[in-house]
Tab-separated table of C-alpha atoms and ligand atoms in Angstrom:
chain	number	residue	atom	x	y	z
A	1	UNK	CA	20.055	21.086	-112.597
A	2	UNK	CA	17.770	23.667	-110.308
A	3	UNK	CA	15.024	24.480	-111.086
A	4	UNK	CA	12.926	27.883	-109.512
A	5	UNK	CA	9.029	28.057	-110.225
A	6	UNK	CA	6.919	31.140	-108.937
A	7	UNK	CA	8.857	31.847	-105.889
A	8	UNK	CA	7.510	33.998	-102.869
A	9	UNK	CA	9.553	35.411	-100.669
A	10	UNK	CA	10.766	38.474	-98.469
A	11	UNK	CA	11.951	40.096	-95.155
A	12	UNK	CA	9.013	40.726	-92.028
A	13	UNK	CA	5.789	41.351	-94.138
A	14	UNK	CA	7.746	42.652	-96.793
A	15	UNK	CA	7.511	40.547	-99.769
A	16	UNK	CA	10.546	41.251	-102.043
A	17	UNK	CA	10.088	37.832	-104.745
A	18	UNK	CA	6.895	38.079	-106.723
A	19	UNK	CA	7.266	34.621	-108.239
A	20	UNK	CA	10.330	34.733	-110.261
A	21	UNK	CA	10.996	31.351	-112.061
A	22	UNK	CA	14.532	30.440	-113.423
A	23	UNK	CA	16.215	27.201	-114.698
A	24	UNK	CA	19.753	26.909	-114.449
A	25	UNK	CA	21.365	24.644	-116.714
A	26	UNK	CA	24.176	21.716	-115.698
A	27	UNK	CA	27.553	23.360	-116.811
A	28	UNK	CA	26.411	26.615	-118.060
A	29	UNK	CA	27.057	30.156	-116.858
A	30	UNK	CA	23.397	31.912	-116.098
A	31	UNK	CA	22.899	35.299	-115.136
A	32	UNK	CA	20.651	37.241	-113.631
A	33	UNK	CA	20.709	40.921	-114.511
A	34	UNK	CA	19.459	43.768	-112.943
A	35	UNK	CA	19.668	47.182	-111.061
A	36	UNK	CA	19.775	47.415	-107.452
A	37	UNK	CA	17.236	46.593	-104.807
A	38	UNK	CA	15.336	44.398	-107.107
A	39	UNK	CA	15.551	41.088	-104.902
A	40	UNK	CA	18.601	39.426	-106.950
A	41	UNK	CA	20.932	38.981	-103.552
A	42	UNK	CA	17.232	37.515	-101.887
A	43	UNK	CA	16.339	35.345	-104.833
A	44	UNK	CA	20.272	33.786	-104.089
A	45	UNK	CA	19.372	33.345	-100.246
A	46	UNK	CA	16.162	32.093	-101.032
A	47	UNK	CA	17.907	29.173	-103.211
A	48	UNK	CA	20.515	28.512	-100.393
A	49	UNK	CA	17.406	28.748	-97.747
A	50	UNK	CA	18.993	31.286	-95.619
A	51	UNK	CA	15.611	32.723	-96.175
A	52	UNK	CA	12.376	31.140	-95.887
A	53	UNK	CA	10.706	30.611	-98.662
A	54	UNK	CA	6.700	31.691	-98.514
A	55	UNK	CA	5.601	29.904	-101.482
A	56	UNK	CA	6.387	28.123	-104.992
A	57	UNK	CA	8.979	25.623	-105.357
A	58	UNK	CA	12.896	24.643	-105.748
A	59	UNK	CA	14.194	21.694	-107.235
A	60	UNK	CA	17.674	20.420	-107.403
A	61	UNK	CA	18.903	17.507	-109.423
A	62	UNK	CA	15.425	16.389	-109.788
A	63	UNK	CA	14.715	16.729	-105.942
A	64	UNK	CA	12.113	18.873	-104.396
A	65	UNK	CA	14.551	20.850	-101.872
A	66	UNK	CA	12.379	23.676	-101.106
A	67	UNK	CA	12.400	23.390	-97.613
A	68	UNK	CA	15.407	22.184	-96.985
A	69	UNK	CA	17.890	24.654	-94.892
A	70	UNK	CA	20.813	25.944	-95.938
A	71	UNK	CA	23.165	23.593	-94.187
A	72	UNK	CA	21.780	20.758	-95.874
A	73	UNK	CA	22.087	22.385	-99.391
A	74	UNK	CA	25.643	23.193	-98.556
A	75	UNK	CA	25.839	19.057	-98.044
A	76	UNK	CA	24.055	18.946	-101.517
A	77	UNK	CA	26.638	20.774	-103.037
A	78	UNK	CA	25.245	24.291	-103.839
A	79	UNK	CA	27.409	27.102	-102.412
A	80	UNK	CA	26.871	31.020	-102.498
A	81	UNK	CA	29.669	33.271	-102.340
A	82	UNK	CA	27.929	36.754	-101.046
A	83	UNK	CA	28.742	40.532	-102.099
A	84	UNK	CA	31.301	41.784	-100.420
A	85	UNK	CA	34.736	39.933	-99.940
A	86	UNK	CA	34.502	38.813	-96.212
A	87	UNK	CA	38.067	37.691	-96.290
A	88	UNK	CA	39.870	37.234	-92.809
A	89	UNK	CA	41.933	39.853	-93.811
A	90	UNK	CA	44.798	38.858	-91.096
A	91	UNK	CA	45.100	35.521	-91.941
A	92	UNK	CA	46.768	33.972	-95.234
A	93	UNK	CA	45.510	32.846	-98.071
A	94	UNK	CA	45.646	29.409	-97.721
A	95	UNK	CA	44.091	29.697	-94.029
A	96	UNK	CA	41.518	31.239	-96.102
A	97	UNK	CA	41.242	28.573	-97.903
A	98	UNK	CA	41.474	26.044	-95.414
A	99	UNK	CA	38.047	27.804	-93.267
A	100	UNK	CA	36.412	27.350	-96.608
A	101	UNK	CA	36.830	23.578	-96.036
A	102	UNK	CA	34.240	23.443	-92.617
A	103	UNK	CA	31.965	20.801	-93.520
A	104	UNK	CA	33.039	16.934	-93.008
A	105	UNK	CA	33.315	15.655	-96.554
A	106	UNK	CA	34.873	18.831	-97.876
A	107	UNK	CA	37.937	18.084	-94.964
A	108	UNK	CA	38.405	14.517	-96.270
A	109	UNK	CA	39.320	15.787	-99.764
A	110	UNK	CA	41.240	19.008	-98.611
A	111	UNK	CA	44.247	18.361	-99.414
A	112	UNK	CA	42.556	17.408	-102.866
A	113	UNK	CA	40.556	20.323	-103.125
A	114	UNK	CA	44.077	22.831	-102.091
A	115	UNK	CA	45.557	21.005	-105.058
A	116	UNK	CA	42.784	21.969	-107.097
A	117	UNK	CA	42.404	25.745	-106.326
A	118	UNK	CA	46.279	26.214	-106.223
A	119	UNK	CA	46.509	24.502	-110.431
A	120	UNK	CA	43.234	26.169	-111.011
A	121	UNK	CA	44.504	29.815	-109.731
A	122	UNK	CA	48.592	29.466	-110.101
A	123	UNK	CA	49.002	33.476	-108.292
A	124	UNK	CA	47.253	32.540	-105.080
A	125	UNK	CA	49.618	29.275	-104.533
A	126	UNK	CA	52.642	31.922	-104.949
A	127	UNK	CA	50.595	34.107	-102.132
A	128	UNK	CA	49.885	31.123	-99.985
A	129	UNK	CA	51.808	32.603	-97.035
A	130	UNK	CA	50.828	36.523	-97.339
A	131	UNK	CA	48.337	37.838	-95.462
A	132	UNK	CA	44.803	38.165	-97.355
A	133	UNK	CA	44.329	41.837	-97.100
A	134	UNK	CA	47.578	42.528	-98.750
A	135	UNK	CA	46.462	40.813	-101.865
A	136	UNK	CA	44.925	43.440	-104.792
A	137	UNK	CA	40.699	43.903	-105.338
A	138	UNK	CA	40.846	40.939	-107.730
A	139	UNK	CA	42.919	38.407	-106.366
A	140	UNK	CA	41.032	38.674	-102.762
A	141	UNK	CA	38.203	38.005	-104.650
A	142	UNK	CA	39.791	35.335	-106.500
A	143	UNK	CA	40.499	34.036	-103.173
A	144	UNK	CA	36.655	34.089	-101.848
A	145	UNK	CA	35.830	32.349	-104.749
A	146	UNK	CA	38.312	30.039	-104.673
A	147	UNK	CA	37.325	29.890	-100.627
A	148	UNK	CA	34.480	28.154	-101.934
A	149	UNK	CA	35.786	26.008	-104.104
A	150	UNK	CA	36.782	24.060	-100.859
A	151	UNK	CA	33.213	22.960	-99.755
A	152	UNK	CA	33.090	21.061	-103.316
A	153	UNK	CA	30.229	22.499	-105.077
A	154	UNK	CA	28.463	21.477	-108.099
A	155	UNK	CA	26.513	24.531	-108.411
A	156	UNK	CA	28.137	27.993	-107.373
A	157	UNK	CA	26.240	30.913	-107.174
A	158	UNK	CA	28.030	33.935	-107.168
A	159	UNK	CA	26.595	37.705	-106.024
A	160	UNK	CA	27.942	40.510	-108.037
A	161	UNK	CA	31.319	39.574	-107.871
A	162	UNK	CA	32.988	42.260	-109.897
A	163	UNK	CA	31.349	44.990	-107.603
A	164	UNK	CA	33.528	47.613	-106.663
A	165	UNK	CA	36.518	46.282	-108.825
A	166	UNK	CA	38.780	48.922	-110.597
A	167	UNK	CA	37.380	47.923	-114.733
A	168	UNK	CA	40.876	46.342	-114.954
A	169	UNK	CA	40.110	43.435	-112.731
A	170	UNK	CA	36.575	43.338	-113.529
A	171	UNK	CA	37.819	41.532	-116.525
A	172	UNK	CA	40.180	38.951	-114.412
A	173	UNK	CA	37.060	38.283	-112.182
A	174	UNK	CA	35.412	37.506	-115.225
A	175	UNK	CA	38.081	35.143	-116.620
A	176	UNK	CA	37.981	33.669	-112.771
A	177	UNK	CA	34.632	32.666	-113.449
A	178	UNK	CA	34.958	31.506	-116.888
A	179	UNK	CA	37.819	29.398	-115.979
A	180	UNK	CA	35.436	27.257	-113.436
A	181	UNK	CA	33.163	26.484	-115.885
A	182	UNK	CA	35.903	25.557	-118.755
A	183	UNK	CA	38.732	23.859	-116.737
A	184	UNK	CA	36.095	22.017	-114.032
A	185	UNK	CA	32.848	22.022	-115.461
A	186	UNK	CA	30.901	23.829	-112.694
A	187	UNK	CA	27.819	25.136	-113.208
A	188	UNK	CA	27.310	28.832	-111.938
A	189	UNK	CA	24.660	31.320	-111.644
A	190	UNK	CA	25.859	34.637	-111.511
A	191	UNK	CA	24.085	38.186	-110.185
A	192	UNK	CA	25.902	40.942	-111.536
A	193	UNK	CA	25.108	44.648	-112.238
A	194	UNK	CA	28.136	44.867	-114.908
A	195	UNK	CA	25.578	43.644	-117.712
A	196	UNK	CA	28.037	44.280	-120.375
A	197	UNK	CA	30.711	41.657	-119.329
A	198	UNK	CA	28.056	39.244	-117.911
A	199	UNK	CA	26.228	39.036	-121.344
A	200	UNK	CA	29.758	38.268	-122.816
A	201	UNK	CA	30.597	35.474	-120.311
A	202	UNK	CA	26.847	33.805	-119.900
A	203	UNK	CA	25.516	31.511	-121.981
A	204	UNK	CA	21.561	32.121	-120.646
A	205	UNK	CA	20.438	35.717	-118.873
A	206	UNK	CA	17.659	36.260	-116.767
A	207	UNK	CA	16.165	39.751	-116.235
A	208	UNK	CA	14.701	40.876	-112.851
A	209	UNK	CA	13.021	43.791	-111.883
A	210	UNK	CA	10.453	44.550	-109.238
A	211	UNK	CA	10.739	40.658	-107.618
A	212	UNK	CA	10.152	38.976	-110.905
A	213	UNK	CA	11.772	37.839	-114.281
A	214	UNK	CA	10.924	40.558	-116.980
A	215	UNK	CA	13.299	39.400	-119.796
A	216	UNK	CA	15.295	36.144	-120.603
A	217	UNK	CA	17.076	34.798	-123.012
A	218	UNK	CA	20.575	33.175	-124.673
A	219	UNK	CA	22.901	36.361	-124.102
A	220	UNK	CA	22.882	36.583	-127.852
A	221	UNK	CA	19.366	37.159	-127.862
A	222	UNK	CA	19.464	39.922	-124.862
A	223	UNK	CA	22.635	41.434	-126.426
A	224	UNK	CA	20.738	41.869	-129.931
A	225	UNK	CA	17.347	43.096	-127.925
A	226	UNK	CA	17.848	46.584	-128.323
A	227	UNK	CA	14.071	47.144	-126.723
A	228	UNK	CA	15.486	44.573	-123.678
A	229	UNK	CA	18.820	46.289	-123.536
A	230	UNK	CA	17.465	49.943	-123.195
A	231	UNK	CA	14.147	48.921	-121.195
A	232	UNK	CA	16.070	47.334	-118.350
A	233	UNK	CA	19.776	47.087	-119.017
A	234	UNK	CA	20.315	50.978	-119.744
A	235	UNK	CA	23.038	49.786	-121.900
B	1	LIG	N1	18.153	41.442	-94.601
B	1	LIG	C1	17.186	42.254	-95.063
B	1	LIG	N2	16.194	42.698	-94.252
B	1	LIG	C2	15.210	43.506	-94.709
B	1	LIG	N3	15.120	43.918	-95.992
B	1	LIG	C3	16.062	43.513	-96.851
B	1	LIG	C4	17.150	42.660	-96.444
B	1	LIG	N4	17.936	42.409	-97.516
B	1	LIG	C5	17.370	43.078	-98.546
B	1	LIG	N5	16.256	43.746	-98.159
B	1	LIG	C6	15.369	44.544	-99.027
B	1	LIG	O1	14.854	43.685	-100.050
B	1	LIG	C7	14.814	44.356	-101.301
B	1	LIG	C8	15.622	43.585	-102.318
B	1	LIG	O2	16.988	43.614	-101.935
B	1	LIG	P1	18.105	42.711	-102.587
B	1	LIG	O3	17.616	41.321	-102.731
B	1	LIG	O4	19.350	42.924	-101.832
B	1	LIG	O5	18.207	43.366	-104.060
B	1	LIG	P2	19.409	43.338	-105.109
B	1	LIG	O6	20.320	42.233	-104.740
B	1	LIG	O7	18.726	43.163	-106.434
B	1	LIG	O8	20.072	44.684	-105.024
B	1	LIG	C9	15.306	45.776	-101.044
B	1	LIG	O9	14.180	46.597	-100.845
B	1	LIG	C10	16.114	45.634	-99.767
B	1	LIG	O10	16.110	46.838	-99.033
B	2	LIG	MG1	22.295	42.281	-104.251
C-alpha cells in the first residue's frame, strides 16, 4: 500500500534520513523500532510531507506521492497521530472527536464516522460529555486515536503511542491498536520504543538506527534474532 525507497531527508542542513526504505503492507500492523533521536518521528513527517523530502521516493496505492503536501495526503487518506496527546483538554470527548472531522468529506460521513468510534471504543461513548482531561493516560489516548479515526483513513500511522503510559495501559493502547486492524481492517504503521509489546502486536518490524533501516523482519523473525534483539533492541 506505501511504499518508501532510499529516502533523504532532515531539518536546516541537517540531514536526519539516510535513505531508509520500508513497505507497509494493506491491513497489516508494521513497526518501526528504535531508540530515540534516530529519525523515526521524521521518517512519519516525511510520509505525511510535513517535511520536505530531499530525495528518493514515496508511493501510495501505486501513486508516486512524493511531493505531494500533507493536506493532500490527508485527502488521500493517510493520517498521523503525533507523540504526545494534544487533546483540548477543556473540551469533551466527543468535541474532540468532532475537530478530528475538519476536512470536507470526513464532515459528510460524521455522523457515520461518531457511530463508528463510539461501537469501536464503547468507554468513550459513556464519556461523551466529560471533559477530555479528566479521562485516565489511556483512554485520552484512546481518544486521539480515535480523533483520527474521524478524517477516515486507510492508512494510520501512529508515533509511540504508549509513551509515557503507566505499563497497565500500555497494554489497552495496544489492544486499541489491535482492535483497528481486526474489527476495521486498517492498515497501521506504528513507531514505538516499547519493542516488547510492538513485536507481539506487529505482523512486520522495521529497525532504524542512525537515519536508516538496520534490521527487518516478520516479528517472529526479530523476536527469535537474539543478535537483532541485543544489537539494537537491548531486549
Ligand atoms: N523540528 C526539528 N527541528 C530540528 N531538528 C529536529 C526536529 N525534529 C527532530 N529533530 C532532530 O532530528 C533527529 C531525529 O529526531 P526524531 O525524528 O524525532 O527521532 P526519533 O523519533 O527516532 O526519536 C534528532 O537529532 C532530533 O534532534
Ligand atoms: Mg520520535
Amino acid at each position: 500500500m506505501l511504499k518508501v525507497e532510499n529516502l533523504e531527508s532532515g531539518y536546516g542542513s541537517m540531514q536526519v534520513l539516510w535513505q531508509p526504505s520500508i513497505e507497509v503492507k494493506r491491513g497489516a500492523i508494521t513497526s518501526l523500532l528504535g531508540p530515540n533521536g534516530v529519525g523515526k518521528s521524521t521518517l512519519l513527517w516525511t510520509i505525511l510531507g510535513s517535511v520536505e523530502p530531499w530525495r528518493g521516493s514515496i508511493t501510495y496505492e501505486r501513486e508516486d506521492v512524493t511531493r505531494l503536501p500533507a493536506h493532500k495526503k490527508v485527502d488521500l487518506g493517510i493520517t498521523l497521530v503525533p507523540e504526545g496527546k494534544h487533546l483540548f483538554v477543556e473540551m469533551t470527548v466527543h468535541e474532540n472527536l468532532v475537530m478530528g472531522a475538519y476536512r470536507k468529506e470526513a464532515l459528510k460521513s460524521m455522523d457515520e464516522s461518531l457511530a463508528l468510534v463510539y461501537t469501536l471504543f464503547p468507554v468513550l461513548k459513556e464519556r461523551a460529555k466529560q471533559k477530555a482531561g479528566s479521562l485516565s493516560g489511556g483512554e485520552q489516548q484512546m481518544v486521539t486515536i480515535a480523533r483520527a479515526l474521524m478524517t477516515k483513513p486507510t492508512l494510520i500511522m501512529l508515533d509511540e503511542p504508549s509513551q509515557g503510559l503507566a505499563p497497565k495501559l500500555v497494554g489497552e493502547v495496544f489492544a486499541t491498536v489491535e482492535k483497528l486492524k481486526a474489527e476495521i481492517g486498517l492498515t497501521i504503521l506504528l513507531v514505538e520504543q516499547n519493542a516488547e509489546a510492538a513485536l507481539n502486536a506487529s505482523d512486520y518490524v522495521y529497525i532504524m538506527h542512525e537515519g536508516t533501516i538496520k534490521a527487518e523482519g516478520t516479528s517472529e523473525k526479530i523476536r527469535k534474532s537474539h543478535e537483532i534483539r541485543e544489537a539494537y533492541l537491548g531486549i
